[in-house]
Amino acid sequence: MSAGESKLALFKVTAYLDGFRGFVYTGKLSKTLVITAVPELAPHFQPSSGSPPKLVHVSPLYRESGGRVEAVYTRLSCKGGRLARCDGGVPRPVFLEGLYTFYLGLSTSLLDPGRVLSGLASLDGYLEFMKQKVRVSVRQVEYIDPHSLASRLLDEAASRGGLKVVFSSPTQLRDPFRRGRHKSFLPSPLNVFSTPAYIYVYQRWGFKRGRFLKLLRVLDRVFNETYTALKTVRLTWFVYEKRPEPGLIGYAKYAVNDYYYEEYSKRLGLREAIEGVLAAAVALGTGTGRAAGLGHVFLEPAELGAERGAPRAAAGGPQ
């Protein structure tokens, strides 16, 4: 299978877990569960350097109750709501007992989805995690097609006027114009979609900076940030490898710019590319640390009222 033909797959796993008490970012446990169930994926979780993006992603554990989804991880309780600086924050331990869900996304170029599905479904018994014996019993594994989901999302977002990106696990974004390991915490369209766009371009053509920058320009024109974004996202401090780190949680809404969307939709290749970026975001997350459980997002169409604001000037037309 060539890079241009590779597809994405997403699995939602529901499991009963019991036996862990302590301080942890549960994305580490999700990764351990996946590697235990499907050891062929272990090399793809290993640290790497260079340009190839990781084509595998896990979420932390989630609790689902009454339609609400909450990520489970040790977070710091910051004094007086001082989230910008959480010096001396008290970590909250994690106690696992009950039903949880987590997500695994990957490129099918890594492994056949049928093998992944059968491996995840067979998880049952005890495993050692952080010197504790954790009981695990998988109750259900659901397969989700990110490409079909992305196509529906784009149509509905265009019809309703907006796209909502939910940062369901702590997220550390990347500014596409910065080199190095510097992270960004501003939920601009460029920062939010840069990692999925990079994955999309890399899978199809290898790293082509010109194509990447063109696609970023398209995304930045189609999805316009709304003025509510800085009120609906916030910082959380989570503990990973015994060190507290900041991450974004919450959600941001983006208005679909009708002018650019209609123009780009007439060009089959660009419509396909936008869908591909949304599919990559759904399956492989965004930002840094995706293989460690960071950056898992849910995408939803959104109705926008006053948030929509005035469209950007379209002088010169799409390029």
GROMACS .gro file of C-alpha atoms in nm:
model
  319
    1MET     CA    1   0.000   0.000   0.000
    2SER     CA    2   0.148   0.337  -0.098
    3ALA     CA    3   0.152   0.639   0.130
    4GLY     CA    4  -0.110   0.806  -0.087
    5GLU     CA    5  -0.346   0.507  -0.046
    6SER     CA    6  -0.310   0.462   0.329
    7LYS     CA    7  -0.625   0.499   0.534
    8LEU     CA    8  -0.695   0.583   0.896
    9ALA     CA    9  -0.878   0.376   1.154
   10LEU     CA   10  -1.013   0.468   1.497
   11PHE     CA   11  -1.114   0.228   1.775
   12LYS     CA   12  -1.317   0.311   2.083
   13VAL     CA   13  -1.248   0.063   2.363
   14THR     CA   14  -1.476   0.019   2.665
   15ALA     CA   15  -1.319  -0.178   2.949
   16TYR     CA   16  -1.361  -0.253   3.316
   17LEU     CA   17  -1.047  -0.153   3.508
   18ASP     CA   18  -0.961  -0.197   3.872
   19GLY     CA   19  -0.656  -0.212   4.096
   20PHE     CA   20  -0.461   0.111   4.038
   21ARG     CA   21  -0.417   0.377   4.302
   22GLY     CA   22  -0.166   0.656   4.253
   23PHE     CA   23  -0.045   0.950   4.051
   24VAL     CA   24  -0.054   0.895   3.676
   25TYR     CA   25  -0.144   1.035   3.337
   26THR     CA   26  -0.372   0.757   3.216
   27GLY     CA   27  -0.260   0.791   2.854
   28LYS     CA   28   0.039   0.585   2.973
   29LEU     CA   29  -0.199   0.307   3.079
   30SER     CA   30  -0.389   0.326   2.748
   31LYS     CA   31  -0.060   0.282   2.564
   32THR     CA   32   0.035  -0.012   2.786
   33LEU     CA   33  -0.302  -0.177   2.717
   34VAL     CA   34  -0.261  -0.132   2.342
   35ILE     CA   35   0.094  -0.271   2.336
   36THR     CA   36  -0.013  -0.566   2.551
   37ALA     CA   37  -0.303  -0.643   2.317
   38VAL     CA   38  -0.121  -0.569   1.990
   39PRO     CA   39   0.256  -0.601   2.046
   40GLU     CA   40   0.324  -0.539   1.675
   41LEU     CA   41   0.242  -0.171   1.740
   42ALA     CA   42   0.509  -0.131   2.011
   43PRO     CA   43   0.784  -0.001   1.775
   44HIS     CA   44   0.553   0.274   1.649
   45PHE     CA   45   0.517   0.416   2.001
   46GLN     CA   46   0.892   0.449   2.049
   47PRO     CA   47   1.050   0.798   2.060
   48SER     CA   48   1.178   0.912   1.724
   49SER     CA   49   1.353   1.210   1.573
   50GLY     CA   50   1.327   1.369   1.233
   51SER     CA   51   1.038   1.461   1.010
   52PRO     CA   52   0.812   1.149   0.996
   53PRO     CA   53   0.505   1.208   1.216
   54LYS     CA   54   0.381   0.931   1.442
   55LEU     CA   55   0.092   0.752   1.275
   56VAL     CA   56  -0.045   0.609   1.599
   57HIS     CA   57  -0.230   0.788   1.878
   58VAL     CA   58  -0.398   0.697   2.204
   59SER     CA   59  -0.623   0.896   2.434
   60PRO     CA   60  -0.621   0.889   2.813
   61LEU     CA   61  -0.895   0.697   2.990
   62TYR     CA   62  -1.236   0.862   2.996
   63ARG     CA   63  -1.531   0.835   3.229
   64GLU     CA   64  -1.865   0.870   3.051
   65SER     CA   65  -2.173   0.964   3.249
   66GLY     CA   66  -2.497   1.131   3.143
   67GLY     CA   67  -2.359   1.228   2.805
   68ARG     CA   68  -2.053   1.393   2.961
   69VAL     CA   69  -1.699   1.273   2.897
   70GLU     CA   70  -1.418   1.346   3.140
   71ALA     CA   71  -1.052   1.251   3.100
   72VAL     CA   72  -0.893   1.074   3.394
   73TYR     CA   73  -0.545   1.187   3.502
   74THR     CA   74  -0.354   1.332   3.794
   75ARG     CA   75  -0.400   1.706   3.781
   76LEU     CA   76  -0.282   1.980   4.009
   77SER     CA   77  -0.529   2.165   4.227
   78CYS     CA   78  -0.400   2.521   4.192
   79LYS     CA   79  -0.443   2.764   4.478
   80GLY     CA   80  -0.683   3.049   4.421
   81GLY     CA   81  -0.747   2.946   4.062
   82ARG     CA   82  -0.394   3.050   3.961
   83LEU     CA   83  -0.378   2.833   3.652
   84ALA     CA   84  -0.121   3.046   3.470
   85ARG     CA   85   0.132   2.957   3.740
   86CYS     CA   86   0.056   2.658   3.953
   87ASP     CA   87   0.351   2.669   4.194
   88GLY     CA   88   0.287   2.441   4.488
   89GLY     CA   89  -0.027   2.289   4.335
   90VAL     CA   90  -0.151   1.974   4.507
   91PRO     CA   91  -0.167   1.665   4.279
   92ARG     CA   92  -0.486   1.461   4.287
   93PRO     CA   93  -0.441   1.082   4.286
   94VAL     CA   94  -0.622   0.852   4.044
   95PHE     CA   95  -0.833   0.562   4.171
   96LEU     CA   96  -0.937   0.320   3.898
   97GLU     CA   97  -1.246   0.111   3.955
   98GLY     CA   98  -1.526   0.080   3.701
   99LEU     CA   99  -1.597   0.121   3.330
  100TYR     CA  100  -1.370   0.345   3.123
  101THR     CA  101  -1.321   0.419   2.756
  102PHE     CA  102  -1.016   0.509   2.553
  103TYR     CA  103  -0.937   0.560   2.186
  104LEU     CA  104  -0.671   0.420   1.958
  105GLY     CA  105  -0.613   0.575   1.617
  106LEU     CA  106  -0.364   0.462   1.355
  107SER     CA  107  -0.280   0.450   0.988
  108THR     CA  108  -0.374   0.118   0.832
  109SER     CA  109  -0.030   0.120   0.668
  110LEU     CA  110   0.104   0.014   1.012
  111LEU     CA  111  -0.118  -0.289   1.069
  112ASP     CA  112  -0.439  -0.447   0.943
  113PRO     CA  113  -0.739  -0.311   1.138
  114GLY     CA  114  -0.878  -0.662   1.179
  115ARG     CA  115  -0.569  -0.765   1.374
  116VAL     CA  116  -0.600  -0.456   1.593
  117LEU     CA  117  -0.967  -0.523   1.658
  118SER     CA  118  -0.914  -0.887   1.755
  119GLY     CA  119  -0.619  -0.799   1.980
  120LEU     CA  120  -0.805  -0.527   2.169
  121ALA     CA  121  -1.115  -0.745   2.209
  122SER     CA  122  -0.907  -1.024   2.368
  123LEU     CA  123  -0.774  -0.813   2.656
  124ASP     CA  124  -0.874  -0.988   2.977
  125GLY     CA  125  -0.683  -1.058   3.296
  126TYR     CA  126  -0.415  -0.880   3.498
  127LEU     CA  127  -0.123  -0.670   3.383
  128GLU     CA  128   0.153  -0.501   3.575
  129PHE     CA  129   0.152  -0.123   3.549
  130MET     CA  130   0.369   0.106   3.761
  131LYS     CA  131   0.440  -0.182   4.003
  132GLN     CA  132   0.069  -0.252   4.054
  133LYS     CA  133  -0.153  -0.532   3.924
  134VAL     CA  134  -0.437  -0.384   3.722
  135ARG     CA  135  -0.741  -0.593   3.637
  136VAL     CA  136  -0.869  -0.534   3.286
  137SER     CA  137  -1.168  -0.678   3.103
  138VAL     CA  138  -1.260  -0.533   2.763
  139ARG     CA  139  -1.637  -0.516   2.719
  140GLN     CA  140  -1.664  -0.360   2.372
  141VAL     CA  141  -1.448  -0.241   2.082
  142GLU     CA  142  -1.609  -0.009   1.827
  143TYR     CA  143  -1.455   0.066   1.489
  144ILE     CA  144  -1.497   0.419   1.354
  145ASP     CA  145  -1.415   0.525   0.996
  146PRO     CA  146  -1.251   0.869   1.033
  147HIS     CA  147  -1.284   0.944   0.660
  148SER     CA  148  -1.663   0.897   0.651
  149LEU     CA  149  -1.696   1.089   0.976
  150ALA     CA  150  -1.486   1.379   0.843
  151SER     CA  151  -1.693   1.403   0.524
  152ARG     CA  152  -2.018   1.427   0.722
  153LEU     CA  153  -1.863   1.675   0.965
  154LEU     CA  154  -1.749   1.907   0.690
  155ASP     CA  155  -2.091   1.907   0.521
  156GLU     CA  156  -2.272   1.970   0.850
  157ALA     CA  157  -2.025   2.234   0.965
  158ALA     CA  158  -2.067   2.423   0.638
  159SER     CA  159  -2.446   2.396   0.663
  160ARG     CA  160  -2.464   2.511   1.026
  161GLY     CA  161  -2.189   2.770   0.997
  162GLY     CA  162  -1.928   2.642   1.239
  163LEU     CA  163  -1.696   2.368   1.358
  164LYS     CA  164  -1.639   2.291   1.725
  165VAL     CA  165  -1.308   2.136   1.832
  166VAL     CA  166  -1.321   1.979   2.179
  167PHE     CA  167  -0.983   1.936   2.348
  168SER     CA  168  -1.092   1.631   2.544
  169SER     CA  169  -0.744   1.554   2.675
  170PRO     CA  170  -0.467   1.800   2.766
  171THR     CA  171  -0.333   1.942   2.441
  172GLN     CA  172  -0.001   2.110   2.363
  173LEU     CA  173  -0.028   2.265   2.018
  174ARG     CA  174   0.246   2.331   1.765
  175ASP     CA  175   0.299   2.657   1.581
  176PRO     CA  176   0.376   2.543   1.223
  177PHE     CA  177   0.624   2.827   1.170
  178ARG     CA  178   0.840   2.753   1.473
  179ARG     CA  179   1.123   2.506   1.470
  180GLY     CA  180   1.229   2.305   1.773
  181ARG     CA  181   1.016   2.166   2.053
  182HIS     CA  182   0.843   2.490   2.152
  183LYS     CA  183   0.472   2.447   2.218
  184SER     CA  184   0.182   2.686   2.165
  185PHE     CA  185  -0.125   2.743   2.379
  186LEU     CA  186  -0.325   2.969   2.147
  187PRO     CA  187  -0.608   2.778   1.970
  188SER     CA  188  -0.573   2.952   1.633
  189PRO     CA  189  -0.675   2.750   1.325
  190LEU     CA  190  -0.309   2.734   1.217
  191ASN     CA  191  -0.197   2.588   1.550
  192VAL     CA  192  -0.491   2.349   1.587
  193PHE     CA  193  -0.478   2.206   1.235
  194SER     CA  194  -0.103   2.219   1.169
  195THR     CA  195  -0.027   1.869   1.301
  196PRO     CA  196  -0.319   1.695   1.120
  197ALA     CA  197  -0.228   1.887   0.802
  198TYR     CA  198   0.135   1.776   0.834
  199ILE     CA  199   0.021   1.414   0.876
  200TYR     CA  200  -0.209   1.438   0.573
  201VAL     CA  201   0.063   1.582   0.348
  202TYR     CA  202   0.327   1.338   0.474
  203GLN     CA  203   0.107   1.034   0.418
  204ARG     CA  204   0.028   1.133   0.061
  205TRP     CA  205   0.352   1.281  -0.068
  206GLY     CA  206   0.618   1.260   0.201
  207PHE     CA  207   0.726   1.592   0.342
  208LYS     CA  208   0.654   1.862   0.085
  209ARG     CA  209   0.680   2.199   0.255
  210GLY     CA  210   0.516   2.386  -0.033
  211ARG     CA  211   0.207   2.162  -0.024
  212PHE     CA  212   0.197   2.185   0.356
  213LEU     CA  213   0.203   2.566   0.356
  214LYS     CA  214  -0.061   2.585   0.083
  215LEU     CA  215  -0.289   2.356   0.281
  216LEU     CA  216  -0.238   2.563   0.596
  217ARG     CA  217  -0.340   2.874   0.403
  218VAL     CA  218  -0.657   2.699   0.285
  219LEU     CA  219  -0.747   2.585   0.638
  220ASP     CA  220  -0.679   2.928   0.788
  221ARG     CA  221  -0.915   3.087   0.534
  222VAL     CA  222  -1.195   2.832   0.565
  223PHE     CA  223  -1.198   2.810   0.946
  224ASN     CA  224  -1.202   3.149   1.121
  225GLU     CA  225  -1.146   3.178   1.495
  226THR     CA  226  -1.435   3.324   1.698
  227TYR     CA  227  -1.406   3.574   1.980
  228THR     CA  228  -1.529   3.320   2.236
  229ALA     CA  229  -1.230   3.086   2.194
  230LEU     CA  230  -1.022   3.230   2.479
  231LYS     CA  231  -1.320   3.196   2.713
  232THR     CA  232  -1.400   2.835   2.630
  233VAL     CA  233  -1.049   2.693   2.653
  234ARG     CA  234  -0.844   2.689   2.971
  235LEU     CA  235  -0.523   2.554   3.113
  236THR     CA  236  -0.494   2.234   3.309
  237TRP     CA  237  -0.181   2.114   3.486
  238PHE     CA  238  -0.123   1.742   3.457
  239VAL     CA  239   0.149   1.517   3.596
  240TYR     CA  240   0.356   1.321   3.346
  241GLU     CA  241   0.683   1.151   3.444
  242LYS     CA  242   0.658   1.315   3.789
  243ARG     CA  243   0.671   1.665   3.641
  244PRO     CA  244   0.371   1.899   3.608
  245GLU     CA  245   0.303   2.027   3.257
  246PRO     CA  246   0.039   2.265   3.117
  247GLY     CA  247  -0.216   2.168   2.856
  248LEU     CA  248  -0.527   2.310   2.693
  249ILE     CA  249  -0.869   2.163   2.764
  250GLY     CA  250  -1.219   2.285   2.680
  251TYR     CA  251  -1.334   2.373   2.330
  252ALA     CA  252  -1.306   2.631   2.055
  253LYS     CA  253  -1.555   2.717   1.782
  254TYR     CA  254  -1.449   2.816   1.433
  255ALA     CA  255  -1.674   2.989   1.181
  256VAL     CA  256  -1.680   2.842   0.832
  257ASN     CA  257  -1.599   3.124   0.592
  258ASP     CA  258  -1.866   3.084   0.322
  259TYR     CA  259  -1.671   3.266   0.054
  260TYR     CA  260  -1.361   3.051   0.073
  261TYR     CA  261  -1.548   2.728   0.147
  262GLU     CA  262  -1.762   2.760  -0.165
  263GLU     CA  263  -1.464   2.849  -0.382
  264TYR     CA  264  -1.246   2.568  -0.250
  265SER     CA  265  -1.529   2.313  -0.267
  266LYS     CA  266  -1.532   2.358  -0.644
  267ARG     CA  267  -1.178   2.225  -0.654
  268LEU     CA  268  -1.201   1.852  -0.585
  269GLY     CA  269  -0.845   1.821  -0.461
  270LEU     CA  270  -0.886   2.093  -0.197
  271ARG     CA  271  -1.219   1.960  -0.071
  272GLU     CA  272  -1.056   1.617  -0.037
  273ALA     CA  273  -0.759   1.770   0.146
  274ILE     CA  274  -0.978   1.950   0.402
  275GLU     CA  275  -1.164   1.624   0.470
  276GLY     CA  276  -0.829   1.445   0.503
  277VAL     CA  277  -0.709   1.693   0.765
  278LEU     CA  278  -1.027   1.655   0.968
  279ALA     CA  279  -0.997   1.275   0.946
  280ALA     CA  280  -0.638   1.295   1.071
  281ALA     CA  281  -0.747   1.514   1.361
  282VAL     CA  282  -1.022   1.268   1.458
  283ALA     CA  283  -0.797   0.960   1.438
  284LEU     CA  284  -0.452   1.087   1.529
  285GLY     CA  285  -0.517   1.397   1.740
  286THR     CA  286  -0.326   1.721   1.729
  287GLY     CA  287  -0.021   1.885   1.881
  288THR     CA  288   0.264   1.708   2.057
  289GLY     CA  289   0.269   1.387   2.262
  290ARG     CA  290  -0.011   1.221   2.066
  291ALA     CA  291   0.135   0.871   2.112
  292ALA     CA  292   0.147   0.937   2.488
  293GLY     CA  293  -0.220   1.031   2.519
  294LEU     CA  294  -0.214   1.406   2.463
  295GLY     CA  295  -0.409   1.600   2.204
  296HIS     CA  296  -0.720   1.386   2.160
  297VAL     CA  297  -0.999   1.594   2.006
  298PHE     CA  298  -1.365   1.548   1.924
  299LEU     CA  299  -1.505   1.744   1.628
  300GLU     CA  300  -1.866   1.858   1.606
  301PRO     CA  301  -2.067   2.087   1.377
  302ALA     CA  302  -2.168   2.405   1.557
  303GLU     CA  303  -2.440   2.667   1.520
  304LEU     CA  304  -2.293   3.016   1.540
  305GLY     CA  305  -2.489   3.328   1.616
  306ALA     CA  306  -2.312   3.648   1.716
  307GLU     CA  307  -1.992   3.442   1.743
  308ARG     CA  308  -1.975   3.421   1.368
  309GLY     CA  309  -1.878   3.785   1.332
  310ALA     CA  310  -1.786   3.951   1.005
  311PRO     CA  311  -1.618   3.733   0.741
  312ARG     CA  312  -1.260   3.804   0.649
  313ALA     CA  313  -1.198   4.030   0.355
  314ALA     CA  314  -1.175   3.827   0.037
  315ALA     CA  315  -0.972   4.072  -0.166
  316GLY     CA  316  -0.777   3.891  -0.434
  317GLY     CA  317  -0.982   3.575  -0.402
  318PRO     CA  318  -0.855   3.227  -0.312
  319GLN     CA  319  -0.501   3.140  -0.408
   0.00000   0.00000   0.00000
